[in-house]
PDB file of C-alpha atoms and ligand atoms in Angstrom:
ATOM      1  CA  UNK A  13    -204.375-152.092 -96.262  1.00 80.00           C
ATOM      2  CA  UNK A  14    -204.482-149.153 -98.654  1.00 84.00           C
ATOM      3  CA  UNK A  15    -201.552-147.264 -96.355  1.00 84.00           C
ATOM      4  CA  UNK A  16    -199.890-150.272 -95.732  1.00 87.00           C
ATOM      5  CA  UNK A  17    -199.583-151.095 -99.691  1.00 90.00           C
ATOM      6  CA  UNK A  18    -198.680-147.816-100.395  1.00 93.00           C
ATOM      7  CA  UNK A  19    -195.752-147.510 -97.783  1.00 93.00           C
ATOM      8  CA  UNK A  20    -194.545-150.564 -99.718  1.00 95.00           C
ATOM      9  CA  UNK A  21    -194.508-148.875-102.856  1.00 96.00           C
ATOM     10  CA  UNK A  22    -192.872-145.842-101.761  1.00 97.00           C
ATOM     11  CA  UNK A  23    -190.098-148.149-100.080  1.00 97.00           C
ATOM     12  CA  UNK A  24    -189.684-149.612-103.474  1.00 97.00           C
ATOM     13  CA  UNK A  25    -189.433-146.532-105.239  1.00 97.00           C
ATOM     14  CA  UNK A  26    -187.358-145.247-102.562  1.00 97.00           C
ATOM     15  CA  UNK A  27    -184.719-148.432-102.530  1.00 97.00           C
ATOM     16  CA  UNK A  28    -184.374-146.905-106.379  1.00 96.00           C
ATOM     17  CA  UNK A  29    -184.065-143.408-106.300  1.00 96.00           C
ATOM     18  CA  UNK A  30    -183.414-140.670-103.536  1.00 95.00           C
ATOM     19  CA  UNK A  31    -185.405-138.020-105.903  1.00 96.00           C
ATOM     20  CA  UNK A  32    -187.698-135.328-104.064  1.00 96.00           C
ATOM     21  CA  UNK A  33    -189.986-134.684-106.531  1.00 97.00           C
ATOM     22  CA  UNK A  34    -191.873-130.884-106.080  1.00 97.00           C
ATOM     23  CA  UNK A  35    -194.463-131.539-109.183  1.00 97.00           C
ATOM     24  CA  UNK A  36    -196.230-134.953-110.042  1.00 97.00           C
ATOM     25  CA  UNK A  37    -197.061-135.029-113.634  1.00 97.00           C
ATOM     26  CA  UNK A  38    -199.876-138.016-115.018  1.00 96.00           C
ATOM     27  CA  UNK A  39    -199.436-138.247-118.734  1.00 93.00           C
ATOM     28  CA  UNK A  40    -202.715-139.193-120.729  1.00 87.00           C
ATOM     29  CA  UNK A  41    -202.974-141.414-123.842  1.00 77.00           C
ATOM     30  CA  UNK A  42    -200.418-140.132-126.948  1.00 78.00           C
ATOM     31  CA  UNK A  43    -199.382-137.871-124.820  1.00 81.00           C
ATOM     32  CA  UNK A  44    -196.329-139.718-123.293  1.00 80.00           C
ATOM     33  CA  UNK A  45    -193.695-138.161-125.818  1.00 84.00           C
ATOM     34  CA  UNK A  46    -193.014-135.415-122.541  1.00 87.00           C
ATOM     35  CA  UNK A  47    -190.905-138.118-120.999  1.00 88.00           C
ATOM     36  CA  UNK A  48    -188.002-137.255-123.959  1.00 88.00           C
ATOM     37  CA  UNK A  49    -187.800-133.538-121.795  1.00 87.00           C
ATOM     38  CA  UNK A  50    -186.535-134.742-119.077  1.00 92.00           C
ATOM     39  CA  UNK A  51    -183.397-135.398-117.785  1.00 94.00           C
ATOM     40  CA  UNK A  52    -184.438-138.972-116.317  1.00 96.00           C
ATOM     41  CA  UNK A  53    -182.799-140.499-113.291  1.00 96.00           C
ATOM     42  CA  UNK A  54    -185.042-143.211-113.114  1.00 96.00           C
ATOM     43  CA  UNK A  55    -187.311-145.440-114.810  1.00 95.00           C
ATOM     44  CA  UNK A  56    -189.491-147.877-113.343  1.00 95.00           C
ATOM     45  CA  UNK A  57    -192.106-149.629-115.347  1.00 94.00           C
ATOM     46  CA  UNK A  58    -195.528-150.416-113.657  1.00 93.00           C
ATOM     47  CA  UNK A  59    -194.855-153.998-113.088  1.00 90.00           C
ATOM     48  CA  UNK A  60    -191.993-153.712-111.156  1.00 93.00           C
ATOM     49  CA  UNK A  61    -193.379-151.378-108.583  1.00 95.00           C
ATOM     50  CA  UNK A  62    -194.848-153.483-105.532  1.00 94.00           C
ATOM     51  CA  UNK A  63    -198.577-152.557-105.815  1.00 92.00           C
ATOM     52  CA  UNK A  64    -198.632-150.722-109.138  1.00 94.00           C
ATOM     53  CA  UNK A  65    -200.480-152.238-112.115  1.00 89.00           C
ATOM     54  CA  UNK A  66    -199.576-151.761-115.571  1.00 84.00           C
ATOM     55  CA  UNK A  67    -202.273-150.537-117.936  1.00 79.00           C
ATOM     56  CA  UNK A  68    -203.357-152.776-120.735  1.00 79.00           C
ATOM     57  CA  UNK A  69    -204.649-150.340-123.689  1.00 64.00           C
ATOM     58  CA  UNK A  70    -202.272-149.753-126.393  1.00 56.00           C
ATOM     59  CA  UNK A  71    -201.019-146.516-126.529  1.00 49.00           C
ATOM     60  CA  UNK A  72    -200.782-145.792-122.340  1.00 51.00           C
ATOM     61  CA  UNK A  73    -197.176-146.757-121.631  1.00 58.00           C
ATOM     62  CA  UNK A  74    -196.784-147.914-118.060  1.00 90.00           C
ATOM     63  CA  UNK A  75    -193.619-146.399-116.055  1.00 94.00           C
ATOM     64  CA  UNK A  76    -192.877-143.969-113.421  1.00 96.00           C
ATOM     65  CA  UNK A  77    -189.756-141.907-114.145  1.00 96.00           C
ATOM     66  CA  UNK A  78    -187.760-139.604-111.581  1.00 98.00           C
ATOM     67  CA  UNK A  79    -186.090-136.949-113.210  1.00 97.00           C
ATOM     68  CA  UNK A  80    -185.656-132.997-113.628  1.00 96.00           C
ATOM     69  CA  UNK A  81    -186.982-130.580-116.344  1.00 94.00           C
ATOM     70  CA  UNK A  82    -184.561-127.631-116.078  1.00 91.00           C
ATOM     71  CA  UNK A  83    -183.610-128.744-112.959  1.00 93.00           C
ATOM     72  CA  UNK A  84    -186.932-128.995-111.310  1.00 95.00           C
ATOM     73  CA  UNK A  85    -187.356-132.387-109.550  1.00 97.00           C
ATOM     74  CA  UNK A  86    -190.223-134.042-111.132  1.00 97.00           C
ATOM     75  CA  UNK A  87    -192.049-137.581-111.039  1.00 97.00           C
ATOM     76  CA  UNK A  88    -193.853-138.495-113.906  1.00 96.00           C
ATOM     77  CA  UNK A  89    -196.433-140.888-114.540  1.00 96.00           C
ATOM     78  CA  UNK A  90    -196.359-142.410-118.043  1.00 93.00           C
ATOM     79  CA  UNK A  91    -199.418-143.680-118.545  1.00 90.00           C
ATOM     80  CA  UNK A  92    -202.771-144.602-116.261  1.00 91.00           C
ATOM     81  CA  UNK A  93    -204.715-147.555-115.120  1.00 91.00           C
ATOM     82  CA  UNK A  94    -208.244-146.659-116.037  1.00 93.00           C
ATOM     83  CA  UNK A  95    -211.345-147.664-114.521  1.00 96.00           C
ATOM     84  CA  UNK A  96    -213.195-149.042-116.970  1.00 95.00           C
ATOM     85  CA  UNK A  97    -209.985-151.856-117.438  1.00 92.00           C
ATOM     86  CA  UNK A  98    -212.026-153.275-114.095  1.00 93.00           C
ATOM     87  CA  UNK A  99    -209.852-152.097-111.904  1.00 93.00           C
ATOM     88  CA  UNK A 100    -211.087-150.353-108.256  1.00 95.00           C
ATOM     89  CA  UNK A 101    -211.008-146.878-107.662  1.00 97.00           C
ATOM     90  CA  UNK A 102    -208.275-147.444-105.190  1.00 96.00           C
ATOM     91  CA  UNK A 103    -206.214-148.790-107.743  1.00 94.00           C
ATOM     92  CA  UNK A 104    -206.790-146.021-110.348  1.00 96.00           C
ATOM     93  CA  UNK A 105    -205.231-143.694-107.436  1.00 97.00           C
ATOM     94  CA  UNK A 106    -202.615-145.654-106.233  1.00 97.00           C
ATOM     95  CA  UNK A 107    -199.462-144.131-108.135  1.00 97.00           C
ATOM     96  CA  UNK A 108    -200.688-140.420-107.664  1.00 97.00           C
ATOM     97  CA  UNK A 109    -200.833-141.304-104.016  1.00 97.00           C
ATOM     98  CA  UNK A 110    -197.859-142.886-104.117  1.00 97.00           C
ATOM     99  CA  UNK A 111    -195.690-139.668-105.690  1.00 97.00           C
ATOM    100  CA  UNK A 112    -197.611-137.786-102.911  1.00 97.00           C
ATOM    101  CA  UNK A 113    -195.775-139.482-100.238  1.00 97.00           C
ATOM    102  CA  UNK A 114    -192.863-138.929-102.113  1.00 97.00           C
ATOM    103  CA  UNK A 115    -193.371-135.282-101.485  1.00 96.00           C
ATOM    104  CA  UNK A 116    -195.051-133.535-104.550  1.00 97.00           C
ATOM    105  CA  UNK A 117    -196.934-130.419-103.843  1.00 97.00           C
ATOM    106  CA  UNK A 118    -198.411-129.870-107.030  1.00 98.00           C
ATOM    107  CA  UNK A 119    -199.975-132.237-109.563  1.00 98.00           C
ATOM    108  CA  UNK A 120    -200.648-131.924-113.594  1.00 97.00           C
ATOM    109  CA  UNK A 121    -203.093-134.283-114.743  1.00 98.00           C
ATOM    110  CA  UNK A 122    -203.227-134.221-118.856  1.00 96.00           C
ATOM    111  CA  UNK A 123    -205.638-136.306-120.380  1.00 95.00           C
ATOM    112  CA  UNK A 124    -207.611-137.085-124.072  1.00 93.00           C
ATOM    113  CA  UNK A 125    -210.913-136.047-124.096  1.00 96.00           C
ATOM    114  CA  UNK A 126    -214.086-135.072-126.220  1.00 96.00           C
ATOM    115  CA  UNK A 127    -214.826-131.671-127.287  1.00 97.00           C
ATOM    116  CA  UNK A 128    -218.611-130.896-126.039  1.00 98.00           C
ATOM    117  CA  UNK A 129    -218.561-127.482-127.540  1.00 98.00           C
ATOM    118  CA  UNK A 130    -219.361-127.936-131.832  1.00 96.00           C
ATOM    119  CA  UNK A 131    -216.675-124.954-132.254  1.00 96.00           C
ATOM    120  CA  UNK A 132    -213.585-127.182-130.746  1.00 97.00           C
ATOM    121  CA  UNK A 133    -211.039-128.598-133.459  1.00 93.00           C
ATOM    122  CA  UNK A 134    -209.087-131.580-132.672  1.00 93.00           C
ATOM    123  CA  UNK A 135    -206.031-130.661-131.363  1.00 93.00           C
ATOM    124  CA  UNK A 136    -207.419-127.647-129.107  1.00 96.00           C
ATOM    125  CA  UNK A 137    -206.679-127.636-125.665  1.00 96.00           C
ATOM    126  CA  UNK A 138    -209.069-127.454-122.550  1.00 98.00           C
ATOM    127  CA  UNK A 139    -207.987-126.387-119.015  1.00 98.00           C
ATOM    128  CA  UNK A 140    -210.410-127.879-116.744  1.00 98.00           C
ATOM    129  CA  UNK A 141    -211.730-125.188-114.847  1.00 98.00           C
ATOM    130  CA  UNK A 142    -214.206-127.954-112.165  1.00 98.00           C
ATOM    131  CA  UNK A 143    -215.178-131.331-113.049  1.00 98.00           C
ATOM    132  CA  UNK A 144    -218.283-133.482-112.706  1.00 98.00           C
ATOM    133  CA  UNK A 145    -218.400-136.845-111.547  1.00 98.00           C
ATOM    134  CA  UNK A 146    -220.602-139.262-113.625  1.00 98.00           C
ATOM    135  CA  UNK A 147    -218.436-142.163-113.421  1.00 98.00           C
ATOM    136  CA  UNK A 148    -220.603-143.918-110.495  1.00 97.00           C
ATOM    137  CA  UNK A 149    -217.844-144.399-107.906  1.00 98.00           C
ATOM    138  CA  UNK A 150    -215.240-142.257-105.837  1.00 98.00           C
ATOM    139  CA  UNK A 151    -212.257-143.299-104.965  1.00 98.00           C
ATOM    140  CA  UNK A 152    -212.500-142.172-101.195  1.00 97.00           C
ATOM    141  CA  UNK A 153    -215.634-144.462-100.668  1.00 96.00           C
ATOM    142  CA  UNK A 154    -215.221-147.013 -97.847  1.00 95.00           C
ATOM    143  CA  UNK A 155    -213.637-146.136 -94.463  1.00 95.00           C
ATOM    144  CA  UNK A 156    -211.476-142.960 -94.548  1.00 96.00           C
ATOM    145  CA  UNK A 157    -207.707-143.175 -93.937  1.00 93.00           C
ATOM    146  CA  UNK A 158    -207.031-140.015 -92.402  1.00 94.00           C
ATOM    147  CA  UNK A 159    -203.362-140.040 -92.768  1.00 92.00           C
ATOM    148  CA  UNK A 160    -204.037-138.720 -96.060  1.00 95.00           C
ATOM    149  CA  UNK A 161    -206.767-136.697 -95.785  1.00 96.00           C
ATOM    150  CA  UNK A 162    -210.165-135.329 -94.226  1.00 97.00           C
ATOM    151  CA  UNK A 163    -213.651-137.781 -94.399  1.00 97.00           C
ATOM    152  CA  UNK A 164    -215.394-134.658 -96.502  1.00 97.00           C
ATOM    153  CA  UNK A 165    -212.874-133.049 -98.278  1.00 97.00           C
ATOM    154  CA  UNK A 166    -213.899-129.441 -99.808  1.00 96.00           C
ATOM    155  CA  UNK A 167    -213.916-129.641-103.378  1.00 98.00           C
ATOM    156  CA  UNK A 168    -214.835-126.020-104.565  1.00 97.00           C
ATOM    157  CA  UNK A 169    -211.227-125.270-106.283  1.00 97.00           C
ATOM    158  CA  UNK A 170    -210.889-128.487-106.730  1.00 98.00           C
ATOM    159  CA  UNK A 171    -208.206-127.139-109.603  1.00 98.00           C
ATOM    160  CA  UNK A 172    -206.178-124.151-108.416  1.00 98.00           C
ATOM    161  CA  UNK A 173    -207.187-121.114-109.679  1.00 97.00           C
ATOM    162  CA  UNK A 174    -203.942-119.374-110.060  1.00 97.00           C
ATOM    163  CA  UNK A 175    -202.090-122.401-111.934  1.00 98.00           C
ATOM    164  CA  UNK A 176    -204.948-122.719-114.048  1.00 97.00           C
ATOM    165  CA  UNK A 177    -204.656-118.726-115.451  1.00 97.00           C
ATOM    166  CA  UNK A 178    -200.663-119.525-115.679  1.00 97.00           C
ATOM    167  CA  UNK A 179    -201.298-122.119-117.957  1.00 97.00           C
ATOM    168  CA  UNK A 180    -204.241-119.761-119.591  1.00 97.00           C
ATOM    169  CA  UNK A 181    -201.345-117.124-120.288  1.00 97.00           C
ATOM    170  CA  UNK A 182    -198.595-119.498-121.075  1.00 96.00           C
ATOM    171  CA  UNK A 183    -200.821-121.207-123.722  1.00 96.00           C
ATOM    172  CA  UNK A 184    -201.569-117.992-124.967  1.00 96.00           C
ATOM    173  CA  UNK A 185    -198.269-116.474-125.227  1.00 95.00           C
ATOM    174  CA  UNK A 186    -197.515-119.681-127.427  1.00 93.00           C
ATOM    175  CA  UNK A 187    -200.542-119.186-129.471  1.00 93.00           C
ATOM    176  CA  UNK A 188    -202.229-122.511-128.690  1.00 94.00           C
ATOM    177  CA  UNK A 189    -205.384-122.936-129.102  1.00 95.00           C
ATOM    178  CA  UNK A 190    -207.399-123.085-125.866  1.00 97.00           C
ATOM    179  CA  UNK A 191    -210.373-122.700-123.835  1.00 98.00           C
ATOM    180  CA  UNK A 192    -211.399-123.303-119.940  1.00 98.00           C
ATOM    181  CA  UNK A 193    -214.486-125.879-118.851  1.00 98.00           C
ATOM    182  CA  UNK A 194    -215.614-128.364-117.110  1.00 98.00           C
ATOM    183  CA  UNK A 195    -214.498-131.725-117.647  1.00 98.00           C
ATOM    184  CA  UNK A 196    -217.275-134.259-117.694  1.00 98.00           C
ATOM    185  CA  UNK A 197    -215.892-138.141-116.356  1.00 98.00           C
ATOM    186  CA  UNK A 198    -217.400-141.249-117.557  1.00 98.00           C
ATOM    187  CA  UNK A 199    -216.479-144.538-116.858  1.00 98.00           C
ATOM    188  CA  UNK A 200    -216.702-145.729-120.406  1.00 91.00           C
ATOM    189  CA  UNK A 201    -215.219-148.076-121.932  1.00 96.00           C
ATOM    190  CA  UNK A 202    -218.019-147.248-124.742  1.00 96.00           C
ATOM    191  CA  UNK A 203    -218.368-143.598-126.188  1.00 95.00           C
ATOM    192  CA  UNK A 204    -221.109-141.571-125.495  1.00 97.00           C
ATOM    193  CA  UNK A 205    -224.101-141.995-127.271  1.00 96.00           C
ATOM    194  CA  UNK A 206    -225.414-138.580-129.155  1.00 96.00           C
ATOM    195  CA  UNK A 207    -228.169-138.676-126.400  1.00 97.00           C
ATOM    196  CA  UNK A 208    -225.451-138.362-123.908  1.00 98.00           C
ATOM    197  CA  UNK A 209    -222.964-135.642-125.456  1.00 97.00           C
ATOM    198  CA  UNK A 210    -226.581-133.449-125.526  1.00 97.00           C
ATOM    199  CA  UNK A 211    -226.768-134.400-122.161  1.00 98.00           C
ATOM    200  CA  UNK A 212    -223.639-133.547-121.446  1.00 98.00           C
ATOM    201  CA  UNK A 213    -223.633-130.112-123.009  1.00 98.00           C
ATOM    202  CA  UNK A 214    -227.020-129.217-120.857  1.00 98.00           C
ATOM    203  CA  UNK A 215    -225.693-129.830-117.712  1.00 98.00           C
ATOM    204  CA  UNK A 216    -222.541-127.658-118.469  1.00 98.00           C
ATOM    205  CA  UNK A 217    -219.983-129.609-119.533  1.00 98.00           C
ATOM    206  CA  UNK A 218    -217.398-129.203-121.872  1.00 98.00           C
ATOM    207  CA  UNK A 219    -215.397-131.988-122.697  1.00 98.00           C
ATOM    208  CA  UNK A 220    -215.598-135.556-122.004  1.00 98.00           C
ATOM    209  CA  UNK A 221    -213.081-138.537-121.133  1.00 98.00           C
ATOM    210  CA  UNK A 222    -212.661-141.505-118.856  1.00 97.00           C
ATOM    211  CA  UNK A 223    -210.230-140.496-116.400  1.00 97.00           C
ATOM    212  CA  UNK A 224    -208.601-137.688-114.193  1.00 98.00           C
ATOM    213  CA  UNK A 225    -211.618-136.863-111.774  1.00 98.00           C
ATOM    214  CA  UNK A 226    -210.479-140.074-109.581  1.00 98.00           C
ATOM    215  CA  UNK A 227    -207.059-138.799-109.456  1.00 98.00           C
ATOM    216  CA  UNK A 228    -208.399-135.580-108.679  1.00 98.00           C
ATOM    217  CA  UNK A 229    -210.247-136.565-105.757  1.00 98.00           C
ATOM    218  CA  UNK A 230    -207.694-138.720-104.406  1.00 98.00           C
ATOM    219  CA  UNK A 231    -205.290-135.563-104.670  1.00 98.00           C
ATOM    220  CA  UNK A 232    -207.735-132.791-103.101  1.00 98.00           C
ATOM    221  CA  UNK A 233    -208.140-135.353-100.148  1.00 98.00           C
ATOM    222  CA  UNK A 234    -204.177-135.223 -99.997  1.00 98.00           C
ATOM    223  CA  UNK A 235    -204.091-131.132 -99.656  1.00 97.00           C
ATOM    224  CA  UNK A 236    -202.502-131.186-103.114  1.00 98.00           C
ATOM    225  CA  UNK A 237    -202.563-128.520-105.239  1.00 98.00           C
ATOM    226  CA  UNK A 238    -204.117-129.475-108.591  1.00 98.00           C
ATOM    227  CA  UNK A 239    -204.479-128.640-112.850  1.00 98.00           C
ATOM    228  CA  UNK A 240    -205.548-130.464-115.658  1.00 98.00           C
ATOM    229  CA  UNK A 241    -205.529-130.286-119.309  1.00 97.00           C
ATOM    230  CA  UNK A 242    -207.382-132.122-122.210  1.00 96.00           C
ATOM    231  CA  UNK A 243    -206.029-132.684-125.183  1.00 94.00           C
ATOM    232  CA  UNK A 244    -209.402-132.432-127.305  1.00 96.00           C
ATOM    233  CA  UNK A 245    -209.311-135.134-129.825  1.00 93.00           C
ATOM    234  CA  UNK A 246    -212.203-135.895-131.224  1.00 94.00           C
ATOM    235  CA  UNK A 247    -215.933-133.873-131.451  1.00 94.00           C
ATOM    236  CA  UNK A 248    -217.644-136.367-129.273  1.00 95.00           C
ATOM    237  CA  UNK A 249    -220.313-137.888-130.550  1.00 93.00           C
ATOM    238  CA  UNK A 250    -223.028-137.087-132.655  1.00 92.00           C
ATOM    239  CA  UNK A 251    -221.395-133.824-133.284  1.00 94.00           C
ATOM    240  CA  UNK A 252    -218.723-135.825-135.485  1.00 83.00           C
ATOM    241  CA  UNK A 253    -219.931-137.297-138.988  1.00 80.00           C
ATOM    242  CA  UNK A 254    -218.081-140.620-138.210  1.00 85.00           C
ATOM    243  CA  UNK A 255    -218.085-143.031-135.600  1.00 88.00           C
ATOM    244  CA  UNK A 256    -215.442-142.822-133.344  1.00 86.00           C
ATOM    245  CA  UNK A 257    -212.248-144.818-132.210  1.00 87.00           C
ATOM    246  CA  UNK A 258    -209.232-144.675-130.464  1.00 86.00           C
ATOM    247  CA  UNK A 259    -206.627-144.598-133.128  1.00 85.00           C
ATOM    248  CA  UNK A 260    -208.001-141.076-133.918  1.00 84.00           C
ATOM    249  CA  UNK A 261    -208.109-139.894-130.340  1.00 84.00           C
ATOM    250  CA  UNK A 262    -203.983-141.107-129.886  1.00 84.00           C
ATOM    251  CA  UNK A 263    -203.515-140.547-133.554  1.00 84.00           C
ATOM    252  CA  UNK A 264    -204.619-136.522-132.581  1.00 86.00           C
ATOM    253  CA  UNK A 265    -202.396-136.531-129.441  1.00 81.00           C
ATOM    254  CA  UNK A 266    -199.743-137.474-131.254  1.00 81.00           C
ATOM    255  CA  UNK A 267    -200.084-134.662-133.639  1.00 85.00           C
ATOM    256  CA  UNK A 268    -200.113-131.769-130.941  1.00 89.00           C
ATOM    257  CA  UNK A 269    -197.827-133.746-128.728  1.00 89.00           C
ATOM    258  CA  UNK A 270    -194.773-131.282-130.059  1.00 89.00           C
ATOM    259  CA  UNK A 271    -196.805-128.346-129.416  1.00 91.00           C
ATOM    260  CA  UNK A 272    -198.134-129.963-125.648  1.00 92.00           C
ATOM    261  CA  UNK A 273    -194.380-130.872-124.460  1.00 91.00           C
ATOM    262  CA  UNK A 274    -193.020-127.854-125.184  1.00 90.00           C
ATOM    263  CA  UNK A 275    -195.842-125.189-123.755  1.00 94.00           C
ATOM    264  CA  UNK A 276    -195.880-128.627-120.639  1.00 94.00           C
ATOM    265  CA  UNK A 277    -191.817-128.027-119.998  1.00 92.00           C
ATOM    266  CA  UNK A 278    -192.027-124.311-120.049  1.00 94.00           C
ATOM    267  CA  UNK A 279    -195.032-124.384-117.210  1.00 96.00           C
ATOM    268  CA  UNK A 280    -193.393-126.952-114.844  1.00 94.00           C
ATOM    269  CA  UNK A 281    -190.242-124.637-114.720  1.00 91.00           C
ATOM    270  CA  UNK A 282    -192.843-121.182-114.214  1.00 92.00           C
ATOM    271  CA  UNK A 283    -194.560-122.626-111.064  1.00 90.00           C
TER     272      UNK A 283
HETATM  273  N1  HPA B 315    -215.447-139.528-125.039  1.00 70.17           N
HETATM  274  C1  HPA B 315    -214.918-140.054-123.925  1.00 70.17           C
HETATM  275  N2  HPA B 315    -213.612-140.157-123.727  1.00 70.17           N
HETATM  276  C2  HPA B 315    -212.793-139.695-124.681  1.00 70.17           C
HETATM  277  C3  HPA B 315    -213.289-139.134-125.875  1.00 70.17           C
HETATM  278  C4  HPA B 315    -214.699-139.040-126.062  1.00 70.17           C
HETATM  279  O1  HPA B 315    -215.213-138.553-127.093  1.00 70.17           O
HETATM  280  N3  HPA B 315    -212.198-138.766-126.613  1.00 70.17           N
HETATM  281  C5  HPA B 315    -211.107-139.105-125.892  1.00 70.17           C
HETATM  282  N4  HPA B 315    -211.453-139.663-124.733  1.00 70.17           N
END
C-alpha cells in the first residue's frame, strides 16, 4: 500500500516535470521565503499530488516545487504535514519519500524550534548534530518495505558528519550565529511545560520542535544522506518570561529568513 501510493505520486509528479533532483530540501514554518531562490520549473501544491496532504496550520505553505539554485537540480518541499495535525507517521513521510524516488541523494531538513540552552537568542541557528525521539511513534513501525530500506536501520550518523561541519563553516564565514546539538522531537501540539524543557535539558538536548526526526528516520532507512537546521525561535519554556505562541515562533523565522536563504543557497551549490 505504502509503495504502491507512492509509485502513484511519483507518476504524478513525473507526468509534470522530467526534473532529476540531486538535493531534497523540507522547508519549516516562516521559513518558506527560500522558494524566491530558485529558478522554479514546477509548482505543485499538496492537493494536487495523488497521495500528498496539504498542511492545515497557517504559516506552512503546501507545494512541492522542481527547480535549480545555480543550476543545481533541486526539489523542494514548502511546507510539512505534522503529526500532531492527526495525521500517521506514514503520512508525515510521504513527500520526502516521494523526492527520494525521484532520485535525491541528499536531504536538508530546516525546521522552528526551541532553544534549550538559556544563552540562545531568537534568531540563532542550531545544526542538529543527533536527535532524540520522544514523539511516541516511528514512522517505520508496522511491516518493513524493504524496497526502501533495511528492518533495523543504523542510526549512529543519523546526520552526516561532513555536511554538518560545511554548514558549521559556511555559517561561520557569514557570521551567523550558531551552535551544534541535539534536537529533541515532541509530538506537541501543546508547548512544553517548564517541567519538560528541564527535562529536556538533563537528558542532553538542545532544542525542541515537533517535526524533522520522522523525516529523518524515513530518510536514514532510504540510505540518504541527511542535515538539519533549527531556526531557534523562541527560549522554550519556562526559560522565557511570557507564554508562548506561534506568531512569535513564524514572526522570528521571518526575521532571519533573509539571513537563512542566503547562507541555505550558498550551501546547496557547495555540496
Ligand atoms: N517547542 C516546541 N516546538 C517549537 C518550539 C518550542 O518551544 N518553538 C518552535 N517550535
Amino acid at each position: 500500500m505504502i509503495q504502491e501510493n507512492l509509485e502513484e505520486s511519483v507518476a504524478y509528479i513525473r507526468s509534470r516535470s522530467q526534473l532529476k533532483p540531486r538535493i531534497g530540501i523540507v522547508l519549516g514554518s516562516g521559513l518558506g521565503a527560500f522558494v524566491d531562490e530558485m529558478d522554479v520549473e514546477t509548482t505543485l501544491p499538496y492537493d494536487e499530488i495523488p497521495g500528498f496532504i496539504a498542511p492545515s496550520v497557517e504559516g506552512h505553505g503546501g507545494r512541492l516545487l522542481l527547480g535549480h539554485i545555480k543550476g543545481v537540480p533541486i526539489a523542494c518541499l514548502q511546507g510539512r504535514v505534522h503529526y500532531y495535525e492527526g495525521h500517521s507517521m506514514t503520512a508525515v513521510v510521504h513527500p520526502t519519500r516521494t523526492i527520494a524516488m525521484l532520485g535525491i541523494e541528499i536531504l536538508m531538513l530546516t525546521n522552528s524550534a526551541g532553544g534549550l540552552d538559556p544563552q540562545m537568542q531568537p534568531g540563532d541557528f542550531m545544526i542538529l548534530d543527533d536527535h532524540i525521539n520522544l514523539m511516541g511513534d516511528n514512522p517505520l513501525k508496522g511491516p518493513n518495505i524493504a524496497q526502501l530500506g533495511p528492518r533495523f536501520p543504523d542510526m549512529s550518523e543519523a546526520y552526516d558528519r561532513k555536511l554538518n561541519d560545511k554548514m558549521a563553516d559556511l555559517l561561520a564565514k557569514k557570521s551567523i550565529r550558531h551552535s551544534r546539538g541535539i534536537y529533541c522531537a515532541v509530538s506537541g501540539p501543546t508547548y512544553e511545560t517548564p517541567a519538560e524543557v528541564r527535562y529536556l535539558q538533563m537528558i542532553g538536548g538542545r532544542a525542541v520542535g515537533m517535526s524533522t526526526v520522522p523525516e529523518t528516520i524515513a530518510a536514514n532507512h532510504l540510505g540518504l544522506r541527511v542535515c538539519a537546521l533549527s531556526c531557534i525561535t523562541n527560549p522554550a519554556a519556562g526559560i522565557s518570561k511570557h507564554k508562548l505562541s506561534h506568531e512569535e515562533v513564524t514572526q522570528t523565522a521571518k526575521l532571519v529568513s533573509d539571513k537563512f536563504c542566503e547562507f541555505l543557497k550558498d550551501f546547496l551549490v557547495s555540496i
